[in-house]
Short mmCIF file of C-alpha atoms in Angstrom, two decimals:
data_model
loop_
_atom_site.label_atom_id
_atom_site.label_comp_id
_atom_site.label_asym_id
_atom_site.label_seq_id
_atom_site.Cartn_x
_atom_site.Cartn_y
_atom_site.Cartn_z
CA UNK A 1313 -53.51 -40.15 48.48
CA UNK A 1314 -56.52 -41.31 46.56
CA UNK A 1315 -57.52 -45.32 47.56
CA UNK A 1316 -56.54 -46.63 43.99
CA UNK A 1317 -53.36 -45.36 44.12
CA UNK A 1318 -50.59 -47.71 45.87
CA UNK A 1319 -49.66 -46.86 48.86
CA UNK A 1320 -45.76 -46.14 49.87
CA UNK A 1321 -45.44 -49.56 51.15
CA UNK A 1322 -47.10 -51.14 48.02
CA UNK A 1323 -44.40 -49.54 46.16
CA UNK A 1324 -41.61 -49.80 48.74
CA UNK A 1325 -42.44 -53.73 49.02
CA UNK A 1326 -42.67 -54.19 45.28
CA UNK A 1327 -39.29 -52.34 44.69
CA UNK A 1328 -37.75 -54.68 47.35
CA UNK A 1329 -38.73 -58.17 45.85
CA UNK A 1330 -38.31 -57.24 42.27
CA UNK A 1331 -34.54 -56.00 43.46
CA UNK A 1332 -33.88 -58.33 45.75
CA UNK A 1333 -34.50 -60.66 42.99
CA UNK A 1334 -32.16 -59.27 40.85
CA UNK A 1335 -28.90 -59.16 43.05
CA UNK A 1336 -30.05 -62.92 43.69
CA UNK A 1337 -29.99 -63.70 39.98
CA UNK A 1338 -26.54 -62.37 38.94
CA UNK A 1339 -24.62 -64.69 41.65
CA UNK A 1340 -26.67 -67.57 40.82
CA UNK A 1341 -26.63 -67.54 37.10
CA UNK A 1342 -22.73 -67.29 37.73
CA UNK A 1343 -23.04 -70.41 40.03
CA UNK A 1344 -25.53 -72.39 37.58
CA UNK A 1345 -23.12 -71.30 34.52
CA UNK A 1346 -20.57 -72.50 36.42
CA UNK A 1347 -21.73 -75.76 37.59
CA UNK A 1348 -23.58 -76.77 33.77
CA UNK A 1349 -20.22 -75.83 31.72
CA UNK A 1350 -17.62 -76.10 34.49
CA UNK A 1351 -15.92 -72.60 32.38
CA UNK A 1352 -15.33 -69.85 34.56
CA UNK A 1353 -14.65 -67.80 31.24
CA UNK A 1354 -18.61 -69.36 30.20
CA UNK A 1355 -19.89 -67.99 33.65
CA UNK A 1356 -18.08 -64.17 33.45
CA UNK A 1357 -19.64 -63.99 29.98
CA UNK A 1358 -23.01 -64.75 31.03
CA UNK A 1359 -23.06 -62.16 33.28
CA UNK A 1360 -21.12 -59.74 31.31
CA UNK A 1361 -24.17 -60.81 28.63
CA UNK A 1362 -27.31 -59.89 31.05
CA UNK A 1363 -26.08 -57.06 32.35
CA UNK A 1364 -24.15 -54.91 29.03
CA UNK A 1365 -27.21 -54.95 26.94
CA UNK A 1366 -29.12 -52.72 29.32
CA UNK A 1367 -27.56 -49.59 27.78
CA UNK A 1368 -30.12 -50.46 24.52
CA UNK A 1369 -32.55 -51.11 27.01
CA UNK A 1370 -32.87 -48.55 29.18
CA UNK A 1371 -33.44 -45.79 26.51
CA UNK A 1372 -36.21 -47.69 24.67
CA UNK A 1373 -37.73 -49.22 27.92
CA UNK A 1374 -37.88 -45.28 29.16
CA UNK A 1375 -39.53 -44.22 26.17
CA UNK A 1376 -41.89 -46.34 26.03
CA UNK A 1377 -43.00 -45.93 30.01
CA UNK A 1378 -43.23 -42.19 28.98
CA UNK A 1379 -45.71 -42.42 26.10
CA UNK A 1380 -47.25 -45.40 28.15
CA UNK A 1381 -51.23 -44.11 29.41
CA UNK A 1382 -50.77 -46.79 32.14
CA UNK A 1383 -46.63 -47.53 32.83
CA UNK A 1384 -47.13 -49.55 35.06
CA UNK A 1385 -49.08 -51.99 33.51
CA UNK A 1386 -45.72 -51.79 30.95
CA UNK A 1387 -43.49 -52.21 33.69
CA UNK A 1388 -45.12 -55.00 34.60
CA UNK A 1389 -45.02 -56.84 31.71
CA UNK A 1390 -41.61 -56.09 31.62
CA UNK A 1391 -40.87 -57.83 35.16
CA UNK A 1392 -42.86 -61.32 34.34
CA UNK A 1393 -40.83 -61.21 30.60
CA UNK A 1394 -37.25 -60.62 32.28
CA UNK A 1395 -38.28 -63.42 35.01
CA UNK A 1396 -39.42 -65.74 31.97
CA UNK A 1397 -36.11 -64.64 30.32
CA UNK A 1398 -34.15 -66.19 33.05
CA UNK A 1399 -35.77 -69.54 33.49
CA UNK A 1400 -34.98 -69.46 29.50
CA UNK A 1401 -31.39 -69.10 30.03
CA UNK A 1402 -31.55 -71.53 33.06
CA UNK A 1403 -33.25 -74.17 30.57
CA UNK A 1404 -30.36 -73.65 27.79
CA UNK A 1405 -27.37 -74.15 29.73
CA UNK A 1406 -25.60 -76.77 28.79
CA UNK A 1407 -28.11 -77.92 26.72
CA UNK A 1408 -28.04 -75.63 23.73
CA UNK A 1409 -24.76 -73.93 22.24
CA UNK A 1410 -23.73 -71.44 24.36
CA UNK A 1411 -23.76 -68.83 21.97
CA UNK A 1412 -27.76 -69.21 22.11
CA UNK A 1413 -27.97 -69.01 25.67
CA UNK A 1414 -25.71 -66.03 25.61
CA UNK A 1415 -27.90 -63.95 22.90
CA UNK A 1416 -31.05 -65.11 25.37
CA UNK A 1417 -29.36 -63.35 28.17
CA UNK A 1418 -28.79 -60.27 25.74
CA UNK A 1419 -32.49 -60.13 25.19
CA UNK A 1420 -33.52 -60.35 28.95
CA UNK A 1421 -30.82 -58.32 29.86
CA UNK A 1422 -33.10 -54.97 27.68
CA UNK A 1423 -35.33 -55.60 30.53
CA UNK A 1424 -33.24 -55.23 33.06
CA UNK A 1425 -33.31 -51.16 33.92
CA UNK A 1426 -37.23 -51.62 34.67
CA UNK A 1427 -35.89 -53.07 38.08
CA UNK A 1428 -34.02 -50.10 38.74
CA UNK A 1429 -34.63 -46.60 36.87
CA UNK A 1430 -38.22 -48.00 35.47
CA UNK A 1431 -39.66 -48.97 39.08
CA UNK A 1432 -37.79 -45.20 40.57
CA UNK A 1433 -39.58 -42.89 37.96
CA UNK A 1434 -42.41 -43.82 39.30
CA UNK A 1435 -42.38 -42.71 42.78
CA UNK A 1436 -43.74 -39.32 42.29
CA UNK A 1437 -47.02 -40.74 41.12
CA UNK A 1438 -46.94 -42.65 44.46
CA UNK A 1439 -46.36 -39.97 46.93
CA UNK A 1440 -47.17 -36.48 47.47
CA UNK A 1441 -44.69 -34.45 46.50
CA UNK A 1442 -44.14 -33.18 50.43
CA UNK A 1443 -43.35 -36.72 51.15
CA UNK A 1444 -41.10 -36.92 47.86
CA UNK A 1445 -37.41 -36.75 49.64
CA UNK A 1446 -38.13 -39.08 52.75
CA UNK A 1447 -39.86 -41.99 49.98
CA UNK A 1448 -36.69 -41.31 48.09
CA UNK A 1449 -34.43 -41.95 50.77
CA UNK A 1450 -36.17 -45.25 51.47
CA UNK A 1451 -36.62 -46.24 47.65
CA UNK A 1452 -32.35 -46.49 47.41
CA UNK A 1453 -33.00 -47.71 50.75
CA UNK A 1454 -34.02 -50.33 48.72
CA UNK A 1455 -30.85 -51.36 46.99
CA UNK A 1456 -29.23 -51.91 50.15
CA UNK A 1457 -31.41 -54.30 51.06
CA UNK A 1458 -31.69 -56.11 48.15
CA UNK A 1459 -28.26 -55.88 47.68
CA UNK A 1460 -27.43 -57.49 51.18
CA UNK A 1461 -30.56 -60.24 50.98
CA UNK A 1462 -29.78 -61.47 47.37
CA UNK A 1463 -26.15 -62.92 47.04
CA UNK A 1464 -26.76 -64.18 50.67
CA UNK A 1465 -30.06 -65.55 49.27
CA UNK A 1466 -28.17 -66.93 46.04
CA UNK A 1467 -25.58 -68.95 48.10
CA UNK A 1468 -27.96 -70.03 50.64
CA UNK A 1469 -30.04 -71.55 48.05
CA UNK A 1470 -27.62 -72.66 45.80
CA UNK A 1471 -25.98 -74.57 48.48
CA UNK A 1472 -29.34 -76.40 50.25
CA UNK A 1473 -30.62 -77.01 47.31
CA UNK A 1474 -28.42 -76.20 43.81
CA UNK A 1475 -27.43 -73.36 41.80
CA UNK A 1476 -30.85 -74.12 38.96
CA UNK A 1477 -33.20 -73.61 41.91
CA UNK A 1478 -31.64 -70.36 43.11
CA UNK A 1479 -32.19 -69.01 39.58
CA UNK A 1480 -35.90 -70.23 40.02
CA UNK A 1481 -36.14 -68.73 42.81
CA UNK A 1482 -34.35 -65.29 41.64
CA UNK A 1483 -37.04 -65.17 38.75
CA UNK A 1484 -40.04 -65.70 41.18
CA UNK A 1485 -39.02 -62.76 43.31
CA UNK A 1486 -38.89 -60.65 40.30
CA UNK A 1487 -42.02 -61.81 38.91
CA UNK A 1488 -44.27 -61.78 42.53
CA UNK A 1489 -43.21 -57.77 42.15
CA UNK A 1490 -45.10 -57.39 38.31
CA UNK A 1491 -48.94 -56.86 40.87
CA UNK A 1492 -47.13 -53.83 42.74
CA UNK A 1493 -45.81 -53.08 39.11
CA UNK A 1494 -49.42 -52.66 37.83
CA UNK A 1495 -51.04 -51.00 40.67
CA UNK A 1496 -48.78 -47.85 40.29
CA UNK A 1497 -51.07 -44.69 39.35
CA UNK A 1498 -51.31 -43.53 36.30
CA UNK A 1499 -49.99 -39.94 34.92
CA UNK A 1500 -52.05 -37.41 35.82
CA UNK A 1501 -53.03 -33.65 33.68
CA UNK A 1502 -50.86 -33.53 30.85
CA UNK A 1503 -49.41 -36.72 30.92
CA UNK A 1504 -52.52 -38.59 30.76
CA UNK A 1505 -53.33 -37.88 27.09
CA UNK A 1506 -52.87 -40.81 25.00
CA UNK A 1507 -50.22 -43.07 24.67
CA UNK A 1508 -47.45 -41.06 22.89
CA UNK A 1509 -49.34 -38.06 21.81
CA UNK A 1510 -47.98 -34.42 21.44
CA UNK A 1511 -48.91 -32.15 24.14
CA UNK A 1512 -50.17 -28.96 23.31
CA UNK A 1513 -49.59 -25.77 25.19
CA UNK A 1514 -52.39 -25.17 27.64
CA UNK A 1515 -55.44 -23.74 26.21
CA UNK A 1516 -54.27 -24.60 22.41
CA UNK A 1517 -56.09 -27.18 20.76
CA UNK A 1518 -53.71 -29.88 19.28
CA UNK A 1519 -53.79 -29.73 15.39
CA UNK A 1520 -52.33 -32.54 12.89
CA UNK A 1521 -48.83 -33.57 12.55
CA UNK A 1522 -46.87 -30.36 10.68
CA UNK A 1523 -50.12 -27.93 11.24
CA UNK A 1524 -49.93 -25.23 13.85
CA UNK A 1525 -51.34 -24.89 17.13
CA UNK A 1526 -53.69 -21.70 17.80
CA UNK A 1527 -55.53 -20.06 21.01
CA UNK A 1528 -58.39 -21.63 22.36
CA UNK A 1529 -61.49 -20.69 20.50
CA UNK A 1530 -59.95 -20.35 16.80
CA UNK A 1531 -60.50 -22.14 14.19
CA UNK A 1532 -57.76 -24.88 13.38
CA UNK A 1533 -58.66 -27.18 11.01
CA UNK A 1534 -61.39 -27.45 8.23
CA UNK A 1535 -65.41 -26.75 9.36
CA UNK A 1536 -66.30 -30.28 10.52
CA UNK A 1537 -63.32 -32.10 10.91
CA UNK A 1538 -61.64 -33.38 14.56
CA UNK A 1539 -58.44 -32.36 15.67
CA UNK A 1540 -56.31 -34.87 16.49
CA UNK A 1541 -52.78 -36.00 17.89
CA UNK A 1542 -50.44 -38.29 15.89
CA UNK A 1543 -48.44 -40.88 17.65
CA UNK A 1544 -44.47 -38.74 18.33
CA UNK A 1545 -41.99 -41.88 16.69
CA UNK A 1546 -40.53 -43.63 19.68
CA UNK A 1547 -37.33 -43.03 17.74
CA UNK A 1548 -37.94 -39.61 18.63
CA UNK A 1549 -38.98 -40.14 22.03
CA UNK A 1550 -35.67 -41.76 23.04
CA UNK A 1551 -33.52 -38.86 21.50
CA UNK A 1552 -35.55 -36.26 23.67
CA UNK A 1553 -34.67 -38.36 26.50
CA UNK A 1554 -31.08 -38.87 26.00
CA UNK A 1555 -30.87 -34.69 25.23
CA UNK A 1556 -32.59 -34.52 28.34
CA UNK A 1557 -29.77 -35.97 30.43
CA UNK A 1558 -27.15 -34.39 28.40
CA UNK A 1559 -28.62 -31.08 27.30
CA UNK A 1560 -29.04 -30.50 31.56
CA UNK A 1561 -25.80 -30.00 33.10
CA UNK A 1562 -26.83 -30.88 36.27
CA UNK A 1563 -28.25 -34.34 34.89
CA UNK A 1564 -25.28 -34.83 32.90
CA UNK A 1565 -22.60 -34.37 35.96
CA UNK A 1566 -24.82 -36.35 37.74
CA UNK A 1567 -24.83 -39.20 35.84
CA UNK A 1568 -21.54 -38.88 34.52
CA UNK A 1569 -20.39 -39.30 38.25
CA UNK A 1570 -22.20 -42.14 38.81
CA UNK A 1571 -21.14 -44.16 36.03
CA UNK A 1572 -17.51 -43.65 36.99
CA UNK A 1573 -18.58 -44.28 40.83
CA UNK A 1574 -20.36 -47.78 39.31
CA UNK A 1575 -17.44 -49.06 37.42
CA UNK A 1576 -15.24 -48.62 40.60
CA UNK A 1577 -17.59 -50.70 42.14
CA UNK A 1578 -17.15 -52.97 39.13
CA UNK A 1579 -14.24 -53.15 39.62
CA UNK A 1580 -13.82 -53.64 42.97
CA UNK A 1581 -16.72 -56.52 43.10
CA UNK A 1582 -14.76 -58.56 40.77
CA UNK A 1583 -12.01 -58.56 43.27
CA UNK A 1584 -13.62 -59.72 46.54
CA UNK A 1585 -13.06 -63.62 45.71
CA UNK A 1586 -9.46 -62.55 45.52
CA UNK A 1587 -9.53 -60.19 48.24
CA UNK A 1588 -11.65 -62.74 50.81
CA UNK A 1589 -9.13 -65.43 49.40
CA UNK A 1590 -6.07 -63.95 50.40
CA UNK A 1591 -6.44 -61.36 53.31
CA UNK A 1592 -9.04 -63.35 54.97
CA UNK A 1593 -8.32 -66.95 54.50
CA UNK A 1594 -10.98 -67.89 51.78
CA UNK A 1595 -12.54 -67.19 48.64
CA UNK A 1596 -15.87 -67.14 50.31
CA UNK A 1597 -15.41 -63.95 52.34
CA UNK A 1598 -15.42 -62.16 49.41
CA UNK A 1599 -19.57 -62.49 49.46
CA UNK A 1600 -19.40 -61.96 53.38
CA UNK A 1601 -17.75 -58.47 52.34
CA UNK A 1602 -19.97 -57.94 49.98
CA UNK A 1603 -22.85 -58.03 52.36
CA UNK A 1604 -20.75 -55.80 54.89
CA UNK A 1605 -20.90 -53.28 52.27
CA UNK A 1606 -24.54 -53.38 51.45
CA UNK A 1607 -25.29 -53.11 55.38
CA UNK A 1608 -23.30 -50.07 56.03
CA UNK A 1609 -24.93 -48.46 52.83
CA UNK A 1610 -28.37 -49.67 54.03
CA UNK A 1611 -27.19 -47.88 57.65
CA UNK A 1612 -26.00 -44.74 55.95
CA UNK A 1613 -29.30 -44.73 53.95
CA UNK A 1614 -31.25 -45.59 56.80
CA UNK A 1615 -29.68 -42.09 58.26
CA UNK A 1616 -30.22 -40.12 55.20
CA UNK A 1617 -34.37 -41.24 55.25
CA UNK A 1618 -34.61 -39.25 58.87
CA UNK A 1619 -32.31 -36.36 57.47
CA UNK A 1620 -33.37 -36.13 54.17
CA UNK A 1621 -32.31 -32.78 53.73
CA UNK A 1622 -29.51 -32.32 55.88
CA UNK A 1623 -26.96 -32.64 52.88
CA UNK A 1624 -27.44 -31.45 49.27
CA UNK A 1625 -27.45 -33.89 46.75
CA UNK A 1626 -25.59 -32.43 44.42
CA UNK A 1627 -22.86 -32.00 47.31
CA UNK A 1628 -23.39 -36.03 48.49
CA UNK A 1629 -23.30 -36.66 44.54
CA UNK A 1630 -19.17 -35.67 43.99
CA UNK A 1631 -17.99 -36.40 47.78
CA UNK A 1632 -19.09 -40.11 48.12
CA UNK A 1633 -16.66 -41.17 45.20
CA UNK A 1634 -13.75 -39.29 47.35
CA UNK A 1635 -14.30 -41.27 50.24
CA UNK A 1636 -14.95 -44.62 47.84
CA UNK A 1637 -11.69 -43.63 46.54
CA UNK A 1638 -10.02 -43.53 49.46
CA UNK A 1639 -11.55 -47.06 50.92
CA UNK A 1640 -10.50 -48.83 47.73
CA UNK A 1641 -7.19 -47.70 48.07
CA UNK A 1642 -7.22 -48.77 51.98
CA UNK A 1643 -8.26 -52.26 50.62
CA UNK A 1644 -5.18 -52.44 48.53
CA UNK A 1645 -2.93 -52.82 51.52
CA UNK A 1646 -4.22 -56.76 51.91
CA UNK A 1647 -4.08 -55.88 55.39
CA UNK A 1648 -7.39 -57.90 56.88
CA UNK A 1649 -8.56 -54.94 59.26
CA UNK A 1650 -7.82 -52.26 56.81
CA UNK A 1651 -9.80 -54.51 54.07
CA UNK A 1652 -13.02 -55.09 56.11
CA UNK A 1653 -12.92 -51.52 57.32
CA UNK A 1654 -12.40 -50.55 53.58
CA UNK A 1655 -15.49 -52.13 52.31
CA UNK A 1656 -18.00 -50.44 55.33
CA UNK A 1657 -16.35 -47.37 54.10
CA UNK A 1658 -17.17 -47.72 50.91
CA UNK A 1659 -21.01 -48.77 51.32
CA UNK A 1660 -20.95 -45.48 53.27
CA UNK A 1661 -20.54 -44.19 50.37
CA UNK A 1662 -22.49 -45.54 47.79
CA UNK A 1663 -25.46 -45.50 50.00
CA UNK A 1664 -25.66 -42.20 50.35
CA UNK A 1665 -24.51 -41.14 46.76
CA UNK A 1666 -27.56 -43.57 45.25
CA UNK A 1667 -29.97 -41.38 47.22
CA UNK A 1668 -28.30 -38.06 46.38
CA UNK A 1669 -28.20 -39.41 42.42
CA UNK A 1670 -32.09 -40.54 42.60
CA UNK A 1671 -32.99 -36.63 44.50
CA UNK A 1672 -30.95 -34.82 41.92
CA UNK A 1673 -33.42 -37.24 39.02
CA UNK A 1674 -36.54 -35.99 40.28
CA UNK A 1675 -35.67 -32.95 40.99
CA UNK A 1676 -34.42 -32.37 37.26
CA UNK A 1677 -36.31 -34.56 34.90
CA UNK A 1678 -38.81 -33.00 33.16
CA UNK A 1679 -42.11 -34.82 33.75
CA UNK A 1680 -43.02 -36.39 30.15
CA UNK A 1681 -39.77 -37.46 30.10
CA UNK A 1682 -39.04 -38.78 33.49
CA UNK A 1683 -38.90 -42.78 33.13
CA UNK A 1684 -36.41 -41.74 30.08
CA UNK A 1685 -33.80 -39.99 32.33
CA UNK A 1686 -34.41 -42.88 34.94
CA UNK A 1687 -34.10 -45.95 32.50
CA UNK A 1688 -30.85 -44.30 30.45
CA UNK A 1689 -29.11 -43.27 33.74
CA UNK A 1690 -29.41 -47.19 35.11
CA UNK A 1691 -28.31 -48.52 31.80
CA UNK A 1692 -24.95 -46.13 31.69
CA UNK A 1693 -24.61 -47.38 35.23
CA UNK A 1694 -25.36 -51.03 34.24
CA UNK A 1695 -22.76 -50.54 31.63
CA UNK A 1696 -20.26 -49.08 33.33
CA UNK A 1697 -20.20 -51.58 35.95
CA UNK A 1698 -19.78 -54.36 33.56
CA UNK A 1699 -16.93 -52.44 31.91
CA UNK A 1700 -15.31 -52.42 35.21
CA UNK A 1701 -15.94 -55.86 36.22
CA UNK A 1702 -14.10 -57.19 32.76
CA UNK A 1703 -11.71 -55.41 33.49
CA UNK A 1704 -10.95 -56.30 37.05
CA UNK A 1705 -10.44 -60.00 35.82
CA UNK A 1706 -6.94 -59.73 33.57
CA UNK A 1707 -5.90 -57.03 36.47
CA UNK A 1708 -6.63 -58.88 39.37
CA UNK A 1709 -5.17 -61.95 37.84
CA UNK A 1710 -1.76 -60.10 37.05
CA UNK A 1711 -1.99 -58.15 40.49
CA UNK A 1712 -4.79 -57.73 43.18
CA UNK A 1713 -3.63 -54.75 44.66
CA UNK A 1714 -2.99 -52.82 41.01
CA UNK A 1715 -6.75 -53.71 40.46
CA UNK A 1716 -7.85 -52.05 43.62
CA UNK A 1717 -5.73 -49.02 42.76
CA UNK A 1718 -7.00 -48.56 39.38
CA UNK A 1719 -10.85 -49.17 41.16
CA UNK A 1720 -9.60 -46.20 43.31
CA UNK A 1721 -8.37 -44.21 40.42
CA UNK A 1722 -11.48 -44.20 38.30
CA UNK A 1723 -13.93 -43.79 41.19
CA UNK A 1724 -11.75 -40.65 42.31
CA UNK A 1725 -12.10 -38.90 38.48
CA UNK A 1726 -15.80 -38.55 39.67
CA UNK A 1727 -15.10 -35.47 41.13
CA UNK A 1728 -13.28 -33.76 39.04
CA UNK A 1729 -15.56 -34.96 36.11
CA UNK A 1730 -18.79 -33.49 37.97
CA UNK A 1731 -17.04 -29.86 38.08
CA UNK A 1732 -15.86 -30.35 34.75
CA UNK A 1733 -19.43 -29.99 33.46
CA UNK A 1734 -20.18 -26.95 33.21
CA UNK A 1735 -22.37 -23.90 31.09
CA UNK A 1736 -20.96 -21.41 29.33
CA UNK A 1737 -21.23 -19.58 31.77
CA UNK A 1738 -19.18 -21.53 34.12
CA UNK A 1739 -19.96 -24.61 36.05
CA UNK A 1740 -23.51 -26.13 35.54
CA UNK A 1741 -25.93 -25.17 38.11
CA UNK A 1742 -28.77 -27.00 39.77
CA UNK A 1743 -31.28 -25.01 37.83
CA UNK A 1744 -34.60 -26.75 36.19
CA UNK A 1745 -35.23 -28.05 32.33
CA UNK A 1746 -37.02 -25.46 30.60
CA UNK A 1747 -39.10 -28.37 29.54
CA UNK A 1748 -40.29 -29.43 32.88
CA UNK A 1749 -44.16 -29.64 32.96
#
C-alpha cells in the first residue's frame, strides 16, 4: 500500500469513533429530549426524526461520493456537518418549538448513512483486494464495538455529568473521525476522471453529451476543437444506483433480508426497557442487554475475521434471521435465563449477518457505483429499523410478549424473502453486474 494511502488501522480507528459516536448519540438525544420536555412521546419522535430521513439521504449522499474525485474529503464534510447538526438540535430543545428542532434532526439525520454505508464503500481503496475479506470482517467488527461502547458511553455520561454533555460528547466522537474521513485514497483508473463525468469505453475518446464515442485514433469532433465530458445529472446518478441494487438479484435479496432482519431488531430494541423491567427487576437492564448483544456479535465477528471464508455470505445472509427468529421468540417467554440467553443469541446473529451483508456489497457493486449501493442499503436499513421501533411502542404497551412475537415473525420472513428473489430463470444467483468496472 502506497504511504499516502491510510493504512487499515487509519480506517479501522476512524470507522470506530465516528460509530461509536453514533450509537452514543441516539440514547442520549433520547435522554436530553427527555429531560428538556419531560415527553416521552417528544423523545421517541426525536429519534424516530434523525434516524427516518436517512432513506433520502443515503441515495443522494451515495451519489455524490461516486462522482466525488476525492470522497473522502466529501465524507468528511459530511461527519463535521452531522456532528454540528447535533449540537443544533441539543441547542433547540426546549428552547425553540419543537417542531423546529424536529425538522433540524430531519436535516442531520440525511447525513447519517456516511457513518455507516459512506465510511464501508470505501474500504477497497484502503486495502488490497487479497486483504479485502479479513478488513471486512473487522470493518462490521466495527459495529459491535461501537454498538457495545456507545449506549454504555451515553448513560455513563449522562449520569456523571447530564444528558446535554453526552450529546457533546456523541458529536465530538463523530467529528474527531472527519481527519481519517479525508485521508481515504482517492479512486484510482477509471474512477479518477472528474467529478461526475461519463466514462468512456477504454481506448474511445469521450465526445459531447448526445455525440458518439469512436475508436482511438478517429476523428470525433470538429478539426480543432477538445473533446470533453459533461457533468451525468446527479438525478441520474442516484437512479443508476438504486437499479443497481434492484436490477442485481443478489443485491436485492441481500438487502431485502437485511431490512426485514433490521426492523426485528427495531423492534425488539424498543422492548428491552420493558423486557429489563419486568424479567429482570428494572428498566435499566434493558441497556445491560443491549450491550450483551453487541458483545456476542462483536465475539461472533471477532470469529468470522480469522475464518473469513469458512461460510458463504450469501448462506450467513438468510440463516442469521432464522436463528434471530428463534431468540426473539425465546425472549417472549419473560423467563430471565431464557431472556438473557435470547439476546447473546441474537447478537450471534446479527454479527455475523452484517459481515456476510457488507462481503456480498463488495463483491457485487459495480465500482462507479459502489458508495451508491452502500449509502441506499444503510438508509433502507435505517428505515426499517425505525419502522420497527414505532411500532414496538403501541405493541409493547398492549402486550410485551405479542411484540417480541411479531419481532420474531418479521425477522423470520427474511428467509423466505431472500429465495423469493429470483431470475427468470429461477432463483437469483451470486453472479456479477455486467456493469462492474
Amino acid at each position: 500500500m502506497a504511504d499516502r494511502h491510510p493504512s487499515l488501522r487509519t480506517y479501522l480507528a476512524g470507522a470506530l469513533t465516528a460509530r461509536t459516536g453514533d450509537d452514543m448519540a441516539g440514547p442520549a438525544l433520547l435522554l436530553a429530549a427527555l429531560a428538556r420536555t419531560g415527553s416521552a412521546t417528544s423523545a421517541s419522535s426525536l429519534l424516530a426524526a434523525v434516524t427516518v430521513s436517512a432513506a433520502v439521504g443515503g441515495p443522494v449522499l451515495g451519489a455524490l461520493l461516486d462522482r466525488a474525485a476525492r470522497p473522502g474529503r466529501l465524507l468528511a464534510g459530511a461527519l463535521l456537518l452531522y456532528a454540528a447538526g447535533l449540537a443544533v438540535i441539543l441547542g433547540g430543545l426546549g428552547r425553540v418549538p419543537f417542531a423546529v428542532t424536529l425538522m433540524v434532526a430531519v436535516m442531520a439525520g440525511l447525513l447519517g448513512p456516511a457513518l455507516s454505508g459512506g465510511w464501508t464503500a470505501q474500504l477497497p481503496r484502503a486495502v488490497p483486494g487479497e486483504r479485502l475479506p479479513r478488513a471486512n470482517a473487522l470493518d462490521a467488527m466495527t459495529f459491535g464495538v461501537a454498538g457495545l461502547a456507545g449506549p454504555a458511553l451515553a448513560g455513563g455520561v449522562a449520569e456523571a455529568s447530564g444528558a446535554p454533555t453526552a450529546v457533546v460528547v456523541a458529536a465530538v466522537l463523530i467529528a474527531a473521525a472527519a481527519p481519517a474521513a479525508w485521508r481515504l485514497p482517492a479512486p484510482a483508473g477509471p474512477a479518477a476522471t472528474p467529478a461526475g463525468s461519463v466514462a468512456t469505453p477504454a481506448g474511445s475518446v469521450a465526445t459531447p453529451a448526445g455525440s458518439v464515442a469512436t475508436p482511438a485514433g478517429s476523428v470525433a469532433t470538429p478539426a480543432g476543437s477538445v473533446a470533453t465530458a459533461r457533468p451525468a445529472p446527479l438525478t441520474g446518478l442516484v437512479a443508476s444506483g438504486v437499479r443497481a441494487v434492484l436490477g442485481s438479484p443478489p443485491l436485492a435479496r441481500a438487502t431485502l433480508t437485511s431490512v426485514l432482519s433490521c426492523a426485528a431488531q427495531g423492534l425488539m430494541i424498543a422492548c428491552l426497557p420493558l423486557l429489563g423491567e419486568r424479567a429482570l427487576g428494572g428498566a435499566g437492564f434493558g441497556a445491560a442487554l443491549l450491550s450483551c448483544a453487541a458483545l456476542s456479535a462483536l465475539a461472533a465477528n471477532a470469529v468470522f475475521a480469522r475464518h473469513p471464508r469458512a461460510v458463504a455470505p450469501d448462506t450467513v445472509l438468510w440463516a442469521a434471521p432464522l436463528l434471530q427468529a428463534a431468540a426473539l421468540a425465546l425472549a417472549a417467554t419473560g423467563r430471565p435465563v431464557a431472556v438473557v440467553v435470547a439476546v447473546i443469541a441474537v447478537g450471534v446473529a446479527e454479527g455475523p449477518q452484517l459481515t456476510a451483508l457488507f462481503a456480498v456489497r463488495h463483491r457485487e457493486a459495480p465500482d462507479r457505483l459502489r458508495s451508491q449501493v452502500f449509502t441506499t442499503g444503510a438508509s433502507l436499513k435505517i428505515t426499517g429499523f425505525a419502522v420497527g421501533a414505532a411500532a414496538a411502542g403501541p405493541l409493547a404497551g398492549w402486550s410485551l410478549p405479542c411484540a417480541l412475537l411479531v419481532a420474531a415473525g418479521t425477522a423470520s420472513l427474511a428467509a423466505p424473502a431472500f429465495f423469493a428473489v429470483r431470475t427468470s430463470d429461477g432463483p437469483a444467483r451470486p453472479v456479477r453486474p455486467a456493469t462492474r468496472a
